[in-house]
mmCIF file of C-alpha atoms in Angstrom:
data_model
loop_
_atom_site.group_PDB
_atom_site.id
_atom_site.type_symbol
_atom_site.label_atom_id
_atom_site.label_comp_id
_atom_site.label_asym_id
_atom_site.label_seq_id
_atom_site.Cartn_x
_atom_site.Cartn_y
_atom_site.Cartn_z
ATOM 1 C CA UNK U 108 199.847 75.142 11.133
ATOM 2 C CA UNK U 109 198.855 78.315 9.580
ATOM 3 C CA UNK U 110 201.579 79.375 7.094
ATOM 4 C CA UNK U 111 201.019 83.680 7.037
ATOM 5 C CA UNK U 112 204.357 84.519 6.817
ATOM 6 C CA UNK U 113 205.755 82.814 3.654
ATOM 7 C CA UNK U 114 204.140 85.018 1.178
ATOM 8 C CA UNK U 115 204.900 87.973 3.030
ATOM 9 C CA UNK U 116 208.516 87.273 2.818
ATOM 10 C CA UNK U 117 207.855 87.123 -1.348
ATOM 11 C CA UNK U 118 205.710 90.056 -1.376
ATOM 12 C CA UNK U 119 208.009 92.182 0.970
ATOM 13 C CA UNK U 120 211.559 90.920 -0.156
ATOM 14 C CA UNK U 121 213.172 91.874 3.074
ATOM 15 C CA UNK U 122 216.959 92.634 3.001
ATOM 16 C CA UNK U 123 218.541 90.216 5.623
ATOM 17 C CA UNK U 124 222.181 91.317 6.453
ATOM 18 C CA UNK U 125 224.521 88.309 6.868
ATOM 19 C CA UNK U 126 227.565 88.110 9.098
ATOM 20 C CA UNK U 127 228.168 84.229 8.093
ATOM 21 C CA UNK U 128 230.849 81.660 7.450
ATOM 22 C CA UNK U 129 232.919 81.017 4.797
ATOM 23 C CA UNK U 130 231.415 77.871 4.113
ATOM 24 C CA UNK U 131 227.792 79.101 3.991
ATOM 25 C CA UNK U 132 227.481 82.371 2.502
ATOM 26 C CA UNK U 133 227.161 81.344 -1.252
ATOM 27 C CA UNK U 134 224.579 78.509 -0.006
ATOM 28 C CA UNK U 135 222.828 80.847 2.191
ATOM 29 C CA UNK U 136 222.531 83.780 -0.230
ATOM 30 C CA UNK U 137 220.995 81.566 -2.927
ATOM 31 C CA UNK U 138 218.499 80.231 -0.393
ATOM 32 C CA UNK U 139 217.211 83.576 0.907
ATOM 33 C CA UNK U 140 216.831 84.579 -3.049
ATOM 34 C CA UNK U 141 215.205 81.486 -3.844
ATOM 35 C CA UNK U 142 212.618 81.715 -1.196
ATOM 36 C CA UNK U 143 211.913 85.501 -1.692
ATOM 37 C CA UNK U 144 214.533 87.403 0.370
ATOM 38 C CA UNK U 145 217.137 89.646 -0.585
ATOM 39 C CA UNK U 146 220.383 88.944 0.807
ATOM 40 C CA UNK U 147 223.539 90.984 1.762
ATOM 41 C CA UNK U 148 226.714 89.238 2.809
ATOM 42 C CA UNK U 149 229.215 92.016 4.493
ATOM 43 C CA UNK U 150 231.592 91.687 7.438
ATOM 44 C CA UNK U 151 233.411 94.954 7.320
ATOM 45 C CA UNK U 152 233.236 96.487 10.598
ATOM 46 C CA UNK U 153 233.353 100.336 8.803
ATOM 47 C CA UNK U 154 229.983 99.503 7.302
ATOM 48 C CA UNK U 155 228.200 98.120 9.665
ATOM 49 C CA UNK U 156 226.281 100.381 11.378
ATOM 50 C CA UNK U 157 224.647 101.576 8.049
ATOM 51 C CA UNK U 158 224.055 98.148 6.930
ATOM 52 C CA UNK U 159 222.472 96.756 9.908
ATOM 53 C CA UNK U 160 219.783 100.064 10.507
ATOM 54 C CA UNK U 161 219.001 99.954 6.671
ATOM 55 C CA UNK U 162 218.408 95.974 6.986
ATOM 56 C CA UNK U 163 214.838 94.360 7.741
ATOM 57 C CA UNK U 164 217.215 91.710 9.989
ATOM 58 C CA UNK U 165 220.524 90.830 10.953
ATOM 59 C CA UNK U 166 221.793 87.166 11.096
ATOM 60 C CA UNK U 167 225.133 86.381 13.296
ATOM 61 C CA UNK U 168 227.062 83.089 12.272
ATOM 62 C CA UNK U 169 229.743 82.196 14.373
ATOM 63 C CA UNK U 170 230.960 79.193 12.151
ATOM 64 C CA UNK U 171 234.517 80.952 11.252
ATOM 65 C CA UNK U 172 235.372 83.535 13.767
ATOM 66 C CA UNK U 173 238.050 86.024 13.941
ATOM 67 C CA UNK U 174 238.615 89.077 15.742
ATOM 68 C CA UNK U 175 237.361 91.239 12.888
ATOM 69 C CA UNK U 176 234.586 89.493 12.654
ATOM 70 C CA UNK U 177 233.478 89.193 16.257
ATOM 71 C CA UNK U 178 233.982 93.005 16.265
ATOM 72 C CA UNK U 179 231.803 93.458 13.413
ATOM 73 C CA UNK U 180 229.008 91.423 14.824
ATOM 74 C CA UNK U 181 228.834 93.294 17.772
ATOM 75 C CA UNK U 182 228.653 96.309 15.832
ATOM 76 C CA UNK U 183 226.034 95.018 13.740
ATOM 77 C CA UNK U 184 223.934 93.663 16.357
ATOM 78 C CA UNK U 185 224.026 97.035 18.263
ATOM 79 C CA UNK U 186 222.902 98.940 15.578
ATOM 80 C CA UNK U 187 220.189 96.621 14.548
ATOM 81 C CA UNK U 188 219.083 96.695 18.284
ATOM 82 C CA UNK U 189 218.718 100.198 18.214
ATOM 83 C CA UNK U 190 217.041 100.403 14.824
ATOM 84 C CA UNK U 191 214.172 97.971 15.913
ATOM 85 C CA UNK U 192 215.734 95.479 13.471
ATOM 86 C CA UNK U 193 215.134 91.598 14.835
ATOM 87 C CA UNK U 194 218.777 89.772 14.951
ATOM 88 C CA UNK U 195 219.150 86.055 14.600
ATOM 89 C CA UNK U 196 221.995 84.053 16.431
ATOM 90 C CA UNK U 197 223.423 80.946 14.910
ATOM 91 C CA UNK U 198 225.949 79.757 17.505
ATOM 92 C CA UNK U 199 227.891 77.259 15.352
ATOM 93 C CA UNK U 200 230.057 75.086 17.366
ATOM 94 C CA UNK U 201 229.138 77.191 20.469
ATOM 95 C CA UNK U 202 230.827 74.844 23.078
ATOM 96 C CA UNK U 203 233.764 73.602 20.701
ATOM 97 C CA UNK U 204 236.697 76.244 21.337
ATOM 98 C CA UNK U 205 237.345 79.120 23.751
ATOM 99 C CA UNK U 206 237.220 81.306 21.199
ATOM 100 C CA UNK U 207 233.436 80.274 20.030
ATOM 101 C CA UNK U 208 232.788 79.843 23.768
ATOM 102 C CA UNK U 209 233.638 83.275 24.722
ATOM 103 C CA UNK U 210 232.084 85.033 21.526
ATOM 104 C CA UNK U 211 228.953 83.109 21.882
ATOM 105 C CA UNK U 212 228.581 84.292 25.628
ATOM 106 C CA UNK U 213 229.677 88.084 24.853
ATOM 107 C CA UNK U 214 227.136 88.225 22.192
ATOM 108 C CA UNK U 215 224.526 87.061 24.144
ATOM 109 C CA UNK U 216 225.158 89.704 26.867
ATOM 110 C CA UNK U 217 225.780 92.401 24.603
ATOM 111 C CA UNK U 218 222.966 91.693 21.813
ATOM 112 C CA UNK U 219 219.567 91.455 22.350
ATOM 113 C CA UNK U 220 218.409 88.628 20.043
ATOM 114 C CA UNK U 221 215.111 87.695 18.397
ATOM 115 C CA UNK U 222 215.513 84.345 17.718
ATOM 116 C CA UNK U 223 218.795 81.719 18.614
ATOM 117 C CA UNK U 224 219.075 78.805 16.187
ATOM 118 C CA UNK U 225 221.124 75.888 16.777
ATOM 119 C CA UNK U 226 221.283 71.944 16.843
ATOM 120 C CA UNK U 227 221.192 70.150 19.897
ATOM 121 C CA UNK U 228 224.885 70.472 20.948
ATOM 122 C CA UNK U 229 225.251 74.242 20.275
ATOM 123 C CA UNK U 230 222.300 74.986 22.200
ATOM 124 C CA UNK U 231 222.760 72.651 25.297
ATOM 125 C CA UNK U 232 226.197 74.493 25.647
ATOM 126 C CA UNK U 233 224.358 77.856 25.901
ATOM 127 C CA UNK U 234 221.539 76.300 28.512
ATOM 128 C CA UNK U 235 224.688 74.983 30.506
ATOM 129 C CA UNK U 236 223.616 71.710 29.872
ATOM 130 C CA UNK U 237 225.937 68.460 29.675
ATOM 131 C CA UNK U 238 225.996 66.899 25.946
ATOM 132 C CA UNK U 239 228.525 65.411 23.745
ATOM 133 C CA UNK U 240 228.980 67.586 20.979
ATOM 134 C CA UNK U 241 231.053 66.734 18.106
ATOM 135 C CA UNK U 242 232.875 69.920 16.609
ATOM 136 C CA UNK U 243 230.231 71.870 14.615
ATOM 137 C CA UNK U 244 228.014 68.769 14.761
ATOM 138 C CA UNK U 245 225.071 68.021 17.151
ATOM 139 C CA UNK U 246 226.774 64.954 18.664
ATOM 140 C CA UNK U 247 224.728 63.225 21.369
ATOM 141 C CA UNK U 248 223.091 63.496 24.510
ATOM 142 C CA UNK U 249 220.008 62.227 27.007
ATOM 143 C CA UNK U 250 219.149 65.877 27.927
ATOM 144 C CA UNK U 251 215.578 66.999 27.480
ATOM 145 C CA UNK U 252 215.595 69.240 24.150
ATOM 146 C CA UNK U 253 212.280 70.970 25.010
ATOM 147 C CA UNK U 254 213.553 71.999 28.559
ATOM 148 C CA UNK U 255 216.939 73.361 26.755
ATOM 149 C CA UNK U 256 214.693 75.561 24.339
ATOM 150 C CA UNK U 257 212.598 76.648 27.145
ATOM 151 C CA UNK U 258 215.492 77.243 29.566
ATOM 152 C CA UNK U 259 217.651 79.663 26.962
ATOM 153 C CA UNK U 260 214.487 81.487 25.839
ATOM 154 C CA UNK U 261 213.757 82.305 29.212
ATOM 155 C CA UNK U 262 217.213 82.969 30.182
ATOM 156 C CA UNK U 263 217.671 85.430 27.199
ATOM 157 C CA UNK U 264 214.416 86.848 26.189
ATOM 158 C CA UNK U 265 214.110 85.194 22.793
ATOM 159 C CA UNK U 266 212.966 82.836 20.492
ATOM 160 C CA UNK U 267 215.040 79.611 21.140
ATOM 161 C CA UNK U 268 215.132 77.046 17.948
ATOM 162 C CA UNK U 269 216.550 73.818 18.362
ATOM 163 C CA UNK U 270 217.091 71.926 14.788
ATOM 164 C CA UNK U 271 217.623 68.152 14.278
ATOM 165 C CA UNK U 272 215.330 65.057 13.387
ATOM 166 C CA UNK U 273 212.842 66.725 15.494
ATOM 167 C CA UNK U 274 212.796 70.560 16.066
ATOM 168 C CA UNK U 275 211.791 72.583 18.965
ATOM 169 C CA UNK U 276 210.931 76.374 18.924
ATOM 170 C CA UNK U 277 210.095 77.845 22.052
ATOM 171 C CA UNK U 278 208.872 81.363 23.615
ATOM 172 C CA UNK U 279 210.035 79.837 27.310
ATOM 173 C CA UNK U 280 206.349 79.153 27.936
ATOM 174 C CA UNK U 281 205.074 77.940 24.641
ATOM 175 C CA UNK U 282 207.127 75.222 22.481
ATOM 176 C CA UNK U 283 205.962 73.720 19.321
ATOM 177 C CA UNK U 284 207.624 70.390 18.376
ATOM 178 C CA UNK U 285 208.022 70.054 14.387
ATOM 179 C CA UNK U 286 208.291 66.668 12.732
ATOM 180 C CA UNK U 287 209.280 67.156 9.222
ATOM 181 C CA UNK U 288 212.606 66.829 7.791
ATOM 182 C CA UNK U 289 214.790 64.708 6.242
ATOM 183 C CA UNK U 290 217.909 62.712 6.678
ATOM 184 C CA UNK U 291 219.588 64.381 3.680
ATOM 185 C CA UNK U 292 219.614 67.801 5.935
ATOM 186 C CA UNK U 293 222.815 66.795 7.649
ATOM 187 C CA UNK U 294 224.563 65.427 4.878
ATOM 188 C CA UNK U 295 224.941 69.116 3.199
ATOM 189 C CA UNK U 296 227.111 71.228 4.866
ATOM 190 C CA UNK U 297 225.442 74.828 5.738
ATOM 191 C CA UNK U 298 221.935 73.412 5.506
ATOM 192 C CA UNK U 299 221.537 74.676 9.280
ATOM 193 C CA UNK U 300 223.087 78.089 8.479
ATOM 194 C CA UNK U 301 220.584 78.549 5.499
ATOM 195 C CA UNK U 302 217.934 77.622 8.005
ATOM 196 C CA UNK U 303 219.087 80.484 10.239
ATOM 197 C CA UNK U 304 218.918 82.832 7.537
ATOM 198 C CA UNK U 305 215.303 81.883 6.573
ATOM 199 C CA UNK U 306 214.403 82.371 9.863
ATOM 200 C CA UNK U 307 215.762 86.211 9.574
ATOM 201 C CA UNK U 308 213.897 86.673 6.708
ATOM 202 C CA UNK U 309 210.510 85.623 8.584
ATOM 203 C CA UNK U 310 211.613 87.828 11.615
ATOM 204 C CA UNK U 311 211.760 90.371 9.385
ATOM 205 C CA UNK U 312 207.691 90.286 8.286
ATOM 206 C CA UNK U 313 206.574 88.907 11.575
ATOM 207 C CA UNK U 314 203.867 90.847 13.191
ATOM 208 C CA UNK U 315 204.346 92.552 16.799
ATOM 209 C CA UNK U 316 204.435 89.557 19.503
ATOM 210 C CA UNK U 317 204.298 87.221 16.680
ATOM 211 C CA UNK U 318 207.949 86.161 16.843
ATOM 212 C CA UNK U 319 207.168 82.277 17.927
ATOM 213 C CA UNK U 320 204.806 81.664 15.278
ATOM 214 C CA UNK U 321 206.910 83.360 12.537
ATOM 215 C CA UNK U 322 210.249 81.125 13.831
ATOM 216 C CA UNK U 323 208.229 78.287 14.011
ATOM 217 C CA UNK U 324 206.621 78.583 10.556
ATOM 218 C CA UNK U 325 210.344 79.379 9.116
ATOM 219 C CA UNK U 326 211.486 76.062 10.436
ATOM 220 C CA UNK U 327 208.525 74.180 9.196
ATOM 221 C CA UNK U 328 208.506 75.420 5.785
ATOM 222 C CA UNK U 329 212.396 74.872 5.404
ATOM 223 C CA UNK U 330 211.549 71.418 6.659
ATOM 224 C CA UNK U 331 209.011 70.679 4.112
ATOM 225 C CA UNK U 332 210.801 72.189 1.382
ATOM 226 C CA UNK U 333 213.653 69.653 2.334
ATOM 227 C CA UNK U 334 210.948 66.805 2.231
ATOM 228 C CA UNK U 335 209.954 67.675 -1.049
ATOM 229 C CA UNK U 336 213.547 68.115 -2.156
ATOM 230 C CA UNK U 337 214.590 64.728 -1.180
ATOM 231 C CA UNK U 338 211.486 62.834 -2.799
ATOM 232 C CA UNK U 339 213.146 60.404 -5.494
ATOM 233 C CA UNK U 340 216.780 60.717 -4.068
ATOM 234 C CA UNK U 341 219.065 57.977 -2.690
ATOM 235 C CA UNK U 342 220.388 58.635 0.982
ATOM 236 C CA UNK U 343 223.793 58.933 -0.955
ATOM 237 C CA UNK U 344 222.721 62.003 -3.167
ATOM 238 C CA UNK U 345 223.343 64.942 -0.944
ATOM 239 C CA UNK U 346 224.622 67.025 -3.963
ATOM 240 C CA UNK U 347 221.065 66.578 -5.863
ATOM 241 C CA UNK U 348 219.564 67.251 -2.675
ATOM 242 C CA UNK U 349 221.489 70.656 -2.037
ATOM 243 C CA UNK U 350 220.321 71.966 -5.727
ATOM 244 C CA UNK U 351 216.970 70.599 -5.113
ATOM 245 C CA UNK U 352 216.382 72.241 -1.915
ATOM 246 C CA UNK U 353 217.224 75.842 -3.637
ATOM 247 C CA UNK U 354 214.774 74.925 -5.874
ATOM 248 C CA UNK U 355 212.167 73.813 -3.499
ATOM 249 C CA UNK U 356 212.798 76.867 -1.447
ATOM 250 C CA UNK U 357 211.504 78.794 -4.652
ATOM 251 C CA UNK U 358 208.581 76.709 -5.571
ATOM 252 C CA UNK U 359 207.023 75.826 -1.880
ATOM 253 C CA UNK U 360 203.582 77.288 -1.558
ATOM 254 C CA UNK U 361 202.041 78.058 1.645
ATOM 255 C CA UNK U 362 199.362 75.443 0.783
ATOM 256 C CA UNK U 363 201.870 72.586 0.682
ATOM 257 C CA UNK U 364 203.648 73.978 3.773
ATOM 258 C CA UNK U 365 200.429 73.435 5.742
ATOM 259 C CA UNK U 366 199.150 70.421 4.067
ATOM 260 C CA UNK U 367 202.358 68.803 5.220
ATOM 261 C CA UNK U 368 203.217 70.354 8.404
ATOM 262 C CA UNK U 369 203.216 67.834 11.399
ATOM 263 C CA UNK U 370 203.470 70.542 14.398
ATOM 264 C CA UNK U 371 202.384 69.867 17.942
ATOM 265 C CA UNK U 372 202.192 72.565 20.922
ATOM 266 C CA UNK U 373 203.514 71.564 23.978
#
């Protein structure tokens, strides 16, 4: 896979506005700084218009919802749409509670998203496919993840990215199957949330019409950084992995990512 946006993220230092959850805010901000972007983590509805319009990307994460945060997300997303700023959705636990289900549906209805990134359970819910999700975790199911990604992309006019042991990134017609990663990712809370912010950073520098490649590249770079971070660690060393992941997001090169990338276009 050609890695063409990582160096652009570092050169352009895009401002990525995150409305995220209390679990992931610090980890996501540090990860964005490491990879070369500039994070802002703000959720007051009173400043959403200014922040969203001044940002290079907006990432909306529904992990810890309340009525004020929902209104802030709607304001930020709509302002970003008006300004032509790409918006990314992370539908954490989308099918778990009525609030999450209703919020996900409303956000998808009222905001144009450049990308939606979630685990299999979250994305299956959005696609209307049966899946046994476990809270905010992926859970299990037998549905075809490629078809789920394609369906979401087609229904919502976005890039759909499903993360897991294998990642699927689709624009509705073309799909990238990404085979990098490490079993330590699900042992670190907010590792998926950080990926969504990284997707936002890459979306911010994507060339017109090239969002599919930008999102697939973001997922690949992140997964390869995880592989490098996990080297020499036991499966019980999730704390060490979390720190090492931030370090490797800062040090990974385009050549390293390209050499280790295992990508199939299907």
